[in-house]
mmCIF file of C-alpha atoms in Angstrom:
data_model
loop_
_atom_site.group_PDB
_atom_site.id
_atom_site.type_symbol
_atom_site.label_atom_id
_atom_site.label_comp_id
_atom_site.label_asym_id
_atom_site.label_seq_id
_atom_site.Cartn_x
_atom_site.Cartn_y
_atom_site.Cartn_z
ATOM 1 C CA UNK A 28 50.577 -7.293 -13.470
ATOM 2 C CA UNK A 29 53.975 -6.104 -12.258
ATOM 3 C CA UNK A 30 54.205 -2.577 -10.951
ATOM 4 C CA UNK A 31 57.617 -1.039 -11.474
ATOM 5 C CA UNK A 32 58.636 2.101 -9.690
ATOM 6 C CA UNK A 33 58.836 3.861 -13.060
ATOM 7 C CA UNK A 34 55.048 3.579 -13.372
ATOM 8 C CA UNK A 35 54.461 5.737 -10.321
ATOM 9 C CA UNK A 36 53.899 9.396 -11.197
ATOM 10 C CA UNK A 37 56.471 11.204 -9.153
ATOM 11 C CA UNK A 38 54.894 14.595 -8.543
ATOM 12 C CA UNK A 39 54.068 14.660 -4.851
ATOM 13 C CA UNK A 40 52.843 11.085 -4.863
ATOM 14 C CA UNK A 41 52.100 11.299 -1.161
ATOM 15 C CA UNK A 42 49.439 13.901 -1.873
ATOM 16 C CA UNK A 43 47.715 12.125 -4.731
ATOM 17 C CA UNK A 44 44.154 11.128 -4.035
ATOM 18 C CA UNK A 45 41.182 9.965 -6.071
ATOM 19 C CA UNK A 46 37.730 10.857 -4.747
ATOM 20 C CA UNK A 47 37.511 9.176 -1.324
ATOM 21 C CA UNK A 48 40.482 6.848 -1.630
ATOM 22 C CA UNK A 49 44.177 6.663 -2.456
ATOM 23 C CA UNK A 50 45.425 7.381 -5.965
ATOM 24 C CA UNK A 51 45.438 4.247 -8.170
ATOM 25 C CA UNK A 52 49.223 4.582 -8.588
ATOM 26 C CA UNK A 53 49.729 4.330 -4.824
ATOM 27 C CA UNK A 54 47.261 1.448 -4.472
ATOM 28 C CA UNK A 55 49.188 -0.169 -7.345
ATOM 29 C CA UNK A 56 52.409 0.007 -5.326
ATOM 30 C CA UNK A 57 50.611 -1.639 -2.384
ATOM 31 C CA UNK A 58 49.336 -4.475 -4.593
ATOM 32 C CA UNK A 59 52.799 -4.834 -6.155
ATOM 33 C CA UNK A 60 56.092 -4.460 -4.305
ATOM 34 C CA UNK A 61 54.518 -2.510 -1.425
ATOM 35 C CA UNK A 62 57.473 -0.151 -1.305
ATOM 36 C CA UNK A 63 58.916 2.283 -3.857
ATOM 37 C CA UNK A 64 61.427 5.145 -4.037
ATOM 38 C CA UNK A 65 59.807 8.561 -4.517
ATOM 39 C CA UNK A 66 61.230 12.071 -4.841
ATOM 40 C CA UNK A 67 60.444 14.500 -2.020
ATOM 41 C CA UNK A 68 59.888 18.264 -2.058
ATOM 42 C CA UNK A 69 62.927 18.722 0.179
ATOM 43 C CA UNK A 70 65.800 17.161 -1.706
ATOM 44 C CA UNK A 71 66.676 13.514 -1.094
ATOM 45 C CA UNK A 72 64.356 10.793 -2.341
ATOM 46 C CA UNK A 73 62.472 8.665 0.179
ATOM 47 C CA UNK A 74 61.073 5.161 0.417
ATOM 48 C CA UNK A 75 57.264 5.123 0.347
ATOM 49 C CA UNK A 76 55.511 2.412 2.383
ATOM 50 C CA UNK A 77 51.931 1.543 1.416
ATOM 51 C CA UNK A 78 50.998 -1.656 3.306
ATOM 52 C CA UNK A 79 49.229 -1.592 6.644
ATOM 53 C CA UNK A 80 51.645 -3.953 8.373
ATOM 54 C CA UNK A 81 54.739 -2.094 7.087
ATOM 55 C CA UNK A 82 53.445 1.363 8.023
ATOM 56 C CA UNK A 83 52.459 0.136 11.480
ATOM 57 C CA UNK A 84 55.910 -1.370 12.010
ATOM 58 C CA UNK A 85 57.634 1.797 10.856
ATOM 59 C CA UNK A 86 55.579 3.990 13.201
ATOM 60 C CA UNK A 87 56.112 1.651 16.137
ATOM 61 C CA UNK A 88 59.883 1.356 15.715
ATOM 62 C CA UNK A 89 61.395 4.477 17.274
ATOM 63 C CA UNK A 90 64.712 2.632 17.741
ATOM 64 C CA UNK A 91 65.333 2.300 13.998
ATOM 65 C CA UNK A 92 63.542 5.416 12.770
ATOM 66 C CA UNK A 93 63.700 9.011 13.993
ATOM 67 C CA UNK A 94 61.929 12.088 12.713
ATOM 68 C CA UNK A 95 64.029 12.550 9.624
ATOM 69 C CA UNK A 96 63.065 15.984 8.518
ATOM 70 C CA UNK A 97 65.180 18.822 9.830
ATOM 71 C CA UNK A 98 64.998 22.451 8.695
ATOM 72 C CA UNK A 99 68.745 22.397 8.010
ATOM 73 C CA UNK A 100 68.258 19.429 5.647
ATOM 74 C CA UNK A 101 66.274 21.622 3.316
ATOM 75 C CA UNK A 102 67.593 22.430 -0.126
ATOM 76 C CA UNK A 103 66.214 25.465 -1.965
ATOM 77 C CA UNK A 104 62.727 24.068 -1.477
ATOM 78 C CA UNK A 105 59.914 25.604 0.556
ATOM 79 C CA UNK A 106 61.265 27.263 3.666
ATOM 80 C CA UNK A 107 58.378 26.496 5.989
ATOM 81 C CA UNK A 108 56.878 23.247 7.024
ATOM 82 C CA UNK A 109 53.162 23.991 7.725
ATOM 83 C CA UNK A 110 53.494 22.201 11.055
ATOM 84 C CA UNK A 111 56.241 24.569 12.184
ATOM 85 C CA UNK A 112 54.265 27.760 12.682
ATOM 86 C CA UNK A 113 56.262 28.733 15.733
ATOM 87 C CA UNK A 114 59.410 28.935 13.660
ATOM 88 C CA UNK A 115 61.335 26.439 15.774
ATOM 89 C CA UNK A 116 60.488 23.022 17.160
ATOM 90 C CA UNK A 117 59.588 24.142 20.684
ATOM 91 C CA UNK A 118 56.549 22.252 21.804
ATOM 92 C CA UNK A 119 55.960 20.673 18.410
ATOM 93 C CA UNK A 120 55.419 17.034 19.355
ATOM 94 C CA UNK A 121 55.186 15.910 15.731
ATOM 95 C CA UNK A 122 58.803 16.742 15.032
ATOM 96 C CA UNK A 123 60.244 15.624 18.379
ATOM 97 C CA UNK A 124 61.730 12.251 19.259
ATOM 98 C CA UNK A 125 62.062 10.668 22.683
ATOM 99 C CA UNK A 126 62.996 11.750 25.332
ATOM 100 C CA UNK A 127 61.860 15.383 24.695
ATOM 101 C CA UNK A 128 58.720 14.110 23.011
ATOM 102 C CA UNK A 129 57.751 11.914 25.951
ATOM 103 C CA UNK A 130 58.216 14.716 28.463
ATOM 104 C CA UNK A 131 55.783 17.047 26.694
ATOM 105 C CA UNK A 132 53.414 14.311 25.642
ATOM 106 C CA UNK A 133 53.027 13.099 29.223
ATOM 107 C CA UNK A 134 51.976 16.572 30.364
ATOM 108 C CA UNK A 135 49.444 16.849 27.560
ATOM 109 C CA UNK A 136 47.955 13.374 27.730
ATOM 110 C CA UNK A 137 46.028 14.258 30.874
ATOM 111 C CA UNK A 138 44.382 17.169 29.075
ATOM 112 C CA UNK A 139 43.108 14.870 26.336
ATOM 113 C CA UNK A 140 41.710 12.039 28.399
ATOM 114 C CA UNK A 141 38.216 10.883 27.516
ATOM 115 C CA UNK A 142 37.162 12.201 30.943
ATOM 116 C CA UNK A 143 38.423 15.734 30.240
ATOM 117 C CA UNK A 144 36.800 15.615 26.817
ATOM 118 C CA UNK A 145 33.477 14.724 28.412
ATOM 119 C CA UNK A 146 33.658 18.044 30.227
ATOM 120 C CA UNK A 147 33.834 19.816 26.859
ATOM 121 C CA UNK A 148 30.992 17.792 25.368
ATOM 122 C CA UNK A 149 28.045 20.082 26.295
ATOM 123 C CA UNK A 150 29.910 23.059 24.826
ATOM 124 C CA UNK A 151 30.674 21.151 21.611
ATOM 125 C CA UNK A 152 26.980 20.201 21.302
ATOM 126 C CA UNK A 153 26.088 23.870 21.785
ATOM 127 C CA UNK A 154 28.538 25.021 19.085
ATOM 128 C CA UNK A 155 27.083 22.400 16.700
ATOM 129 C CA UNK A 156 23.497 23.527 17.412
ATOM 130 C CA UNK A 157 24.394 27.197 16.851
ATOM 131 C CA UNK A 158 25.781 26.365 13.418
ATOM 132 C CA UNK A 159 22.764 24.253 12.508
ATOM 133 C CA UNK A 160 20.509 27.168 13.527
ATOM 134 C CA UNK A 161 22.573 29.531 11.395
ATOM 135 C CA UNK A 162 22.376 27.183 8.394
ATOM 136 C CA UNK A 163 18.613 26.816 8.793
ATOM 137 C CA UNK A 164 18.232 30.580 8.991
ATOM 138 C CA UNK A 165 20.490 31.087 5.960
ATOM 139 C CA UNK A 166 18.363 28.597 4.037
ATOM 140 C CA UNK A 167 19.393 26.387 1.136
ATOM 141 C CA UNK A 168 21.676 26.216 -0.713
ATOM 142 C CA UNK A 169 24.397 26.480 1.919
ATOM 143 C CA UNK A 170 28.097 25.616 1.770
ATOM 144 C CA UNK A 171 28.551 22.831 4.279
ATOM 145 C CA UNK A 172 32.311 23.429 4.413
ATOM 146 C CA UNK A 173 32.261 27.170 5.161
ATOM 147 C CA UNK A 174 29.129 27.146 7.319
ATOM 148 C CA UNK A 175 29.545 23.931 9.285
ATOM 149 C CA UNK A 176 32.697 21.884 8.819
ATOM 150 C CA UNK A 177 35.247 24.720 9.124
ATOM 151 C CA UNK A 178 33.867 26.860 11.959
ATOM 152 C CA UNK A 179 32.982 24.110 14.445
ATOM 153 C CA UNK A 180 36.482 22.676 15.098
ATOM 154 C CA UNK A 181 37.875 26.210 15.181
ATOM 155 C CA UNK A 182 35.512 27.222 18.005
ATOM 156 C CA UNK A 183 36.189 23.969 19.839
ATOM 157 C CA UNK A 184 39.925 24.792 19.774
ATOM 158 C CA UNK A 185 39.111 28.289 21.090
ATOM 159 C CA UNK A 186 37.286 26.608 23.949
ATOM 160 C CA UNK A 187 40.183 24.241 24.591
ATOM 161 C CA UNK A 188 42.831 26.982 24.567
ATOM 162 C CA UNK A 189 40.757 29.462 26.553
ATOM 163 C CA UNK A 190 40.421 32.077 23.794
ATOM 164 C CA UNK A 191 38.036 34.685 25.289
ATOM 165 C CA UNK A 192 34.612 34.878 23.626
ATOM 166 C CA UNK A 193 35.302 38.451 22.501
ATOM 167 C CA UNK A 194 38.375 37.287 20.517
ATOM 168 C CA UNK A 195 36.831 34.185 18.988
ATOM 169 C CA UNK A 196 35.491 35.788 15.792
ATOM 170 C CA UNK A 197 38.853 37.308 14.951
ATOM 171 C CA UNK A 198 40.703 34.129 15.947
ATOM 172 C CA UNK A 199 38.429 32.080 13.697
ATOM 173 C CA UNK A 200 38.889 34.421 10.745
ATOM 174 C CA UNK A 201 42.672 34.280 11.139
ATOM 175 C CA UNK A 202 42.574 30.478 11.284
ATOM 176 C CA UNK A 203 40.386 30.357 8.179
ATOM 177 C CA UNK A 204 42.852 32.541 6.267
ATOM 178 C CA UNK A 205 45.820 30.496 7.452
ATOM 179 C CA UNK A 206 44.241 27.467 5.794
ATOM 180 C CA UNK A 207 43.773 29.260 2.474
ATOM 181 C CA UNK A 208 46.376 27.768 0.154
ATOM 182 C CA UNK A 209 45.911 30.528 -2.430
ATOM 183 C CA UNK A 210 47.198 33.168 -0.025
ATOM 184 C CA UNK A 211 50.485 34.833 -1.115
ATOM 185 C CA UNK A 212 53.576 33.813 0.906
ATOM 186 C CA UNK A 213 53.918 37.298 2.361
ATOM 187 C CA UNK A 214 50.378 37.269 3.762
ATOM 188 C CA UNK A 215 50.980 33.791 5.187
ATOM 189 C CA UNK A 216 54.085 34.960 6.999
ATOM 190 C CA UNK A 217 52.208 38.004 8.324
ATOM 191 C CA UNK A 218 49.337 35.817 9.551
ATOM 192 C CA UNK A 219 51.848 33.519 11.231
ATOM 193 C CA UNK A 220 53.316 36.508 13.067
ATOM 194 C CA UNK A 221 49.857 37.721 14.122
ATOM 195 C CA UNK A 222 48.901 34.279 15.427
ATOM 196 C CA UNK A 223 52.204 34.005 17.278
ATOM 197 C CA UNK A 224 51.642 37.418 18.878
ATOM 198 C CA UNK A 225 48.106 36.413 19.840
ATOM 199 C CA UNK A 226 49.212 33.092 21.371
ATOM 200 C CA UNK A 227 52.012 34.873 23.236
ATOM 201 C CA UNK A 228 49.449 37.226 24.805
ATOM 202 C CA UNK A 229 47.230 34.272 25.691
ATOM 203 C CA UNK A 230 50.115 32.520 27.476
ATOM 204 C CA UNK A 231 51.217 35.709 29.277
ATOM 205 C CA UNK A 232 47.670 36.247 30.570
ATOM 206 C CA UNK A 233 47.434 32.618 31.674
ATOM 207 C CA UNK A 234 50.759 32.934 33.537
ATOM 208 C CA UNK A 235 49.179 35.749 35.566
ATOM 209 C CA UNK A 236 45.899 33.968 36.219
ATOM 210 C CA UNK A 237 45.578 30.441 34.823
ATOM 211 C CA UNK A 238 42.013 29.438 33.872
ATOM 212 C CA UNK A 239 40.411 25.995 33.539
ATOM 213 C CA UNK A 240 41.460 25.617 29.900
ATOM 214 C CA UNK A 241 44.381 23.612 28.547
ATOM 215 C CA UNK A 242 46.948 26.438 28.704
ATOM 216 C CA UNK A 243 45.840 27.261 32.258
ATOM 217 C CA UNK A 244 46.121 23.639 33.334
ATOM 218 C CA UNK A 245 49.599 23.273 31.817
ATOM 219 C CA UNK A 246 50.759 26.397 33.652
ATOM 220 C CA UNK A 247 49.129 25.372 36.896
ATOM 221 C CA UNK A 248 50.632 21.909 36.881
ATOM 222 C CA UNK A 249 53.926 22.380 35.043
ATOM 223 C CA UNK A 250 54.724 26.106 35.082
ATOM 224 C CA UNK A 251 58.330 25.618 36.162
ATOM 225 C CA UNK A 252 59.054 22.922 33.550
ATOM 226 C CA UNK A 253 57.650 24.678 30.490
ATOM 227 C CA UNK A 254 59.004 27.704 28.653
ATOM 228 C CA UNK A 255 56.581 30.150 27.056
ATOM 229 C CA UNK A 256 57.953 29.069 23.659
ATOM 230 C CA UNK A 257 56.984 25.468 24.423
ATOM 231 C CA UNK A 258 53.465 26.389 25.532
ATOM 232 C CA UNK A 259 53.020 28.580 22.436
ATOM 233 C CA UNK A 260 54.375 25.741 20.292
ATOM 234 C CA UNK A 261 51.888 23.335 21.852
ATOM 235 C CA UNK A 262 49.004 25.797 21.319
ATOM 236 C CA UNK A 263 50.026 26.285 17.678
ATOM 237 C CA UNK A 264 50.323 22.575 17.075
ATOM 238 C CA UNK A 265 46.850 21.994 18.537
ATOM 239 C CA UNK A 266 45.425 24.728 16.346
ATOM 240 C CA UNK A 267 46.968 23.395 13.131
ATOM 241 C CA UNK A 268 46.584 19.702 13.939
ATOM 242 C CA UNK A 269 43.106 20.052 15.402
ATOM 243 C CA UNK A 270 41.400 22.304 12.951
ATOM 244 C CA UNK A 271 41.852 21.308 9.339
ATOM 245 C CA UNK A 272 41.879 17.585 10.104
ATOM 246 C CA UNK A 273 38.505 17.487 11.866
ATOM 247 C CA UNK A 274 36.885 20.014 9.563
ATOM 248 C CA UNK A 275 37.947 18.044 6.479
ATOM 249 C CA UNK A 276 36.538 14.884 8.048
ATOM 250 C CA UNK A 277 33.204 16.654 8.642
ATOM 251 C CA UNK A 278 32.977 17.885 5.040
ATOM 252 C CA UNK A 279 34.271 14.802 3.268
ATOM 253 C CA UNK A 280 32.450 12.487 5.696
ATOM 254 C CA UNK A 281 29.118 14.156 4.999
ATOM 255 C CA UNK A 282 29.684 13.708 1.262
ATOM 256 C CA UNK A 283 30.580 10.026 1.789
ATOM 257 C CA UNK A 284 27.350 9.520 3.744
ATOM 258 C CA UNK A 285 25.276 11.345 1.115
ATOM 259 C CA UNK A 286 26.744 8.961 -1.493
ATOM 260 C CA UNK A 287 25.731 5.958 0.670
ATOM 261 C CA UNK A 288 22.142 6.652 1.815
ATOM 262 C CA UNK A 289 21.812 3.318 3.643
ATOM 263 C CA UNK A 290 24.891 4.177 5.738
ATOM 264 C CA UNK A 291 23.633 7.722 6.280
ATOM 265 C CA UNK A 292 20.365 6.357 7.718
ATOM 266 C CA UNK A 293 22.316 4.265 10.261
ATOM 267 C CA UNK A 294 24.325 7.288 11.452
ATOM 268 C CA UNK A 295 21.163 9.398 11.646
ATOM 269 C CA UNK A 296 18.878 6.899 13.371
ATOM 270 C CA UNK A 297 21.015 4.487 15.407
ATOM 271 C CA UNK A 298 23.019 6.361 18.061
ATOM 272 C CA UNK A 299 24.759 3.237 19.340
ATOM 273 C CA UNK A 300 26.296 2.660 15.877
ATOM 274 C CA UNK A 301 27.736 6.172 15.601
ATOM 275 C CA UNK A 302 31.128 5.517 17.291
ATOM 276 C CA UNK A 303 31.778 2.604 14.893
ATOM 277 C CA UNK A 304 30.681 4.763 11.972
ATOM 278 C CA UNK A 305 33.208 7.434 12.969
ATOM 279 C CA UNK A 306 35.988 4.800 12.903
ATOM 280 C CA UNK A 307 34.919 3.591 9.464
ATOM 281 C CA UNK A 308 34.830 7.169 8.158
ATOM 282 C CA UNK A 309 38.350 7.676 9.546
ATOM 283 C CA UNK A 310 39.572 4.501 7.859
ATOM 284 C CA UNK A 311 37.829 4.938 4.530
ATOM 285 C CA UNK A 312 38.645 8.633 4.123
ATOM 286 C CA UNK A 313 42.063 8.920 5.821
ATOM 287 C CA UNK A 314 42.300 12.700 5.382
ATOM 288 C CA UNK A 315 45.847 12.768 6.758
ATOM 289 C CA UNK A 316 47.836 11.266 3.898
ATOM 290 C CA UNK A 317 51.085 10.865 5.791
ATOM 291 C CA UNK A 318 53.113 12.221 8.692
ATOM 292 C CA UNK A 319 56.624 13.585 9.099
ATOM 293 C CA UNK A 320 59.119 11.529 7.100
ATOM 294 C CA UNK A 321 61.306 9.268 9.215
ATOM 295 C CA UNK A 322 65.016 8.688 8.855
ATOM 296 C CA UNK A 323 66.535 5.227 9.306
ATOM 297 C CA UNK A 324 69.312 5.171 11.883
ATOM 298 C CA UNK A 325 70.231 1.572 10.969
ATOM 299 C CA UNK A 326 69.690 -0.746 7.991
ATOM 300 C CA UNK A 327 66.192 -2.284 8.027
ATOM 301 C CA UNK A 328 64.499 -4.809 5.738
ATOM 302 C CA UNK A 329 61.032 -3.933 4.463
ATOM 303 C CA UNK A 330 59.123 -6.006 1.945
ATOM 304 C CA UNK A 331 62.257 -7.318 0.297
ATOM 305 C CA UNK A 332 63.926 -3.912 0.078
ATOM 306 C CA UNK A 333 66.782 -2.786 2.303
ATOM 307 C CA UNK A 334 66.300 0.649 3.784
ATOM 308 C CA UNK A 335 69.812 1.908 4.515
ATOM 309 C CA UNK A 336 70.929 3.957 7.481
ATOM 310 C CA UNK A 337 70.365 7.636 6.583
ATOM 311 C CA UNK A 338 67.533 6.887 4.119
ATOM 312 C CA UNK A 339 64.283 8.822 4.441
ATOM 313 C CA UNK A 340 61.043 6.847 4.719
ATOM 314 C CA UNK A 341 57.526 8.125 4.179
ATOM 315 C CA UNK A 342 54.167 6.327 4.166
ATOM 316 C CA UNK A 343 50.678 6.503 2.664
ATOM 317 C CA UNK A 344 47.869 6.113 5.206
ATOM 318 C CA UNK A 345 44.950 6.002 2.706
ATOM 319 C CA UNK A 346 46.568 3.015 0.940
ATOM 320 C CA UNK A 347 47.429 1.307 4.237
ATOM 321 C CA UNK A 348 43.874 1.735 5.538
ATOM 322 C CA UNK A 349 42.468 -0.003 2.462
ATOM 323 C CA UNK A 350 44.930 -2.865 2.564
ATOM 324 C CA UNK A 351 43.259 -6.259 1.948
ATOM 325 C CA UNK A 352 45.695 -7.539 4.585
ATOM 326 C CA UNK A 353 43.914 -5.373 7.156
ATOM 327 C CA UNK A 354 40.286 -6.331 6.544
ATOM 328 C CA UNK A 355 37.872 -7.957 4.085
ATOM 329 C CA UNK A 356 36.589 -5.984 1.122
ATOM 330 C CA UNK A 357 38.520 -2.848 2.191
ATOM 331 C CA UNK A 358 37.166 -0.697 -0.649
ATOM 332 C CA UNK A 359 33.612 -1.029 0.670
ATOM 333 C CA UNK A 360 32.365 1.731 2.962
ATOM 334 C CA UNK A 361 30.459 -0.021 5.742
ATOM 335 C CA UNK A 362 29.786 1.796 9.028
ATOM 336 C CA UNK A 363 28.749 -1.448 10.747
ATOM 337 C CA UNK A 364 31.954 -3.401 10.106
ATOM 338 C CA UNK A 365 33.880 -4.757 13.099
ATOM 339 C CA UNK A 366 36.594 -2.414 14.384
ATOM 340 C CA UNK A 367 39.958 -2.699 12.690
ATOM 341 C CA UNK A 368 43.226 -1.114 13.891
ATOM 342 C CA UNK A 369 43.098 1.563 11.190
ATOM 343 C CA UNK A 370 45.887 4.142 10.960
ATOM 344 C CA UNK A 371 43.692 7.202 10.474
ATOM 345 C CA UNK A 372 45.075 8.664 13.718
ATOM 346 C CA UNK A 373 48.557 7.273 13.117
ATOM 347 C CA UNK A 374 50.219 4.736 15.400
ATOM 348 C CA UNK A 375 52.941 4.512 18.022
ATOM 349 C CA UNK A 376 54.319 7.368 20.101
ATOM 350 C CA UNK A 377 52.894 10.029 17.754
ATOM 351 C CA UNK A 378 49.390 8.485 17.669
ATOM 352 C CA UNK A 379 47.072 11.491 17.506
ATOM 353 C CA UNK A 380 46.885 13.108 20.915
ATOM 354 C CA UNK A 381 43.591 14.787 19.999
ATOM 355 C CA UNK A 382 41.873 11.580 18.860
ATOM 356 C CA UNK A 383 39.382 11.611 21.794
ATOM 357 C CA UNK A 384 38.435 15.209 20.919
ATOM 358 C CA UNK A 385 38.134 14.549 17.167
ATOM 359 C CA UNK A 386 36.022 11.456 17.803
ATOM 360 C CA UNK A 387 33.743 13.388 20.128
ATOM 361 C CA UNK A 388 33.281 16.260 17.648
ATOM 362 C CA UNK A 389 32.381 13.829 14.855
ATOM 363 C CA UNK A 390 30.127 11.727 17.082
ATOM 364 C CA UNK A 391 28.104 14.860 17.843
ATOM 365 C CA UNK A 392 28.287 16.748 14.530
ATOM 366 C CA UNK A 393 27.350 14.022 12.009
ATOM 367 C CA UNK A 394 24.067 12.783 13.560
ATOM 368 C CA UNK A 395 23.028 16.320 14.588
ATOM 369 C CA UNK A 396 23.367 17.538 10.994
ATOM 370 C CA UNK A 397 21.504 14.561 9.525
ATOM 371 C CA UNK A 398 18.675 14.832 12.046
ATOM 372 C CA UNK A 399 18.252 18.566 11.604
ATOM 373 C CA UNK A 400 18.105 18.236 7.805
ATOM 374 C CA UNK A 401 16.605 14.807 7.017
ATOM 375 C CA UNK A 402 16.410 15.758 3.325
ATOM 376 C CA UNK A 403 20.017 16.948 3.105
ATOM 377 C CA UNK A 404 21.521 16.420 -0.344
ATOM 378 C CA UNK A 405 24.308 17.780 -2.481
ATOM 379 C CA UNK A 406 23.292 20.836 -4.524
ATOM 380 C CA UNK A 407 25.788 19.985 -7.288
ATOM 381 C CA UNK A 408 26.369 16.796 -9.275
ATOM 382 C CA UNK A 409 29.076 14.566 -7.789
ATOM 383 C CA UNK A 410 31.286 15.192 -10.853
ATOM 384 C CA UNK A 411 31.409 18.872 -9.928
ATOM 385 C CA UNK A 412 32.406 18.465 -6.277
ATOM 386 C CA UNK A 413 35.744 20.202 -5.667
ATOM 387 C CA UNK A 414 38.102 17.827 -3.867
ATOM 388 C CA UNK A 415 41.080 19.657 -2.353
ATOM 389 C CA UNK A 416 43.618 17.211 -3.689
ATOM 390 C CA UNK A 417 46.768 19.319 -3.378
ATOM 391 C CA UNK A 418 46.524 20.135 0.311
ATOM 392 C CA UNK A 419 48.551 18.358 2.979
ATOM 393 C CA UNK A 420 45.264 17.421 4.660
ATOM 394 C CA UNK A 421 42.749 16.068 2.152
ATOM 395 C CA UNK A 422 39.215 17.425 2.025
ATOM 396 C CA UNK A 423 36.705 19.429 0.021
ATOM 397 C CA UNK A 424 37.061 23.029 -1.144
ATOM 398 C CA UNK A 425 33.308 23.466 -0.695
ATOM 399 C CA UNK A 426 30.151 21.383 -0.585
ATOM 400 C CA UNK A 427 26.949 23.155 -1.649
ATOM 401 C CA UNK A 428 24.013 21.393 0.006
ATOM 402 C CA UNK A 429 20.255 21.810 -0.044
ATOM 403 C CA UNK A 430 17.354 20.301 1.933
#
């Protein structure tokens, strides 16, 4: 069956999802032409890429494609990109191109090595245990999102950024509210200002006496090369990029495992299979639908279409990660399948910096939850589960569970 671009519903196609996978319309594009023109919330239309090979090529080719979205390109649309909490692009790696991007990224890469993450591991395990204790004490039914999936990554970020224990409750509450899409614009702006003020204080304190945390290390090793605005930008990016993504994976991933009891048993009982299971969850769920749109700086051919210089290009990771060209039977959720180069963490120079941290959090949090509550099950029928399908990062609104 031929899929014409007219068949694709145009309202925010890049955010459309169905249960655990991509929206059928987007999968339809992948099975058809692979590429289609879609409107964007910020004015000009963009090309949407849906095939694994095409998306990978786009993300790898920084010569032909630059970060295409610029605040001054905006029409009367929304004034704030959620990734731009600091108000400008200082320190925001996602919206930077080489060479500025490489300079900051190089400084940060050392902080996110697997070795550095190992140092955080005991603290992450402790945070996970505390939340399991709290859930057990609360008793069933509990909301797995509010009581487990949301707070854990938030506290891990506190640990990473060196937020003092006394401030962590308030910091966590502010983060939780920042992720509430129902909040009025005015409150969002106010929260943004509060967070900025808090981060500024954190950086000023670290300038005086740098600790062992990420901000302290950056100041100790690169104090003369980094402005406060850049450090604050980096801290903000880590907060936004590192919180909702991991927490949505924990919520949605638990639901996926509950729906596949045989897979759940593997994650619970076979520790050596857990890292592979985390990769399959990343591939199958792909909570990050897309990344910053790119702009073509020269004409490029993609799947029979010519992308012209100046055109915007966007991409759909959930569709790409279930591309039959990537692996066999891509719709099947199978935690034991051989590793594939999935795009759940992106690809190329913007490949997720925090991937080692996210992997570690999931590797600890999934089995710990399933072991603590061997009879864990959803407290509502699957039909009633609230998928958060309009958010930039896909996940669940809540997940009532019992045991």
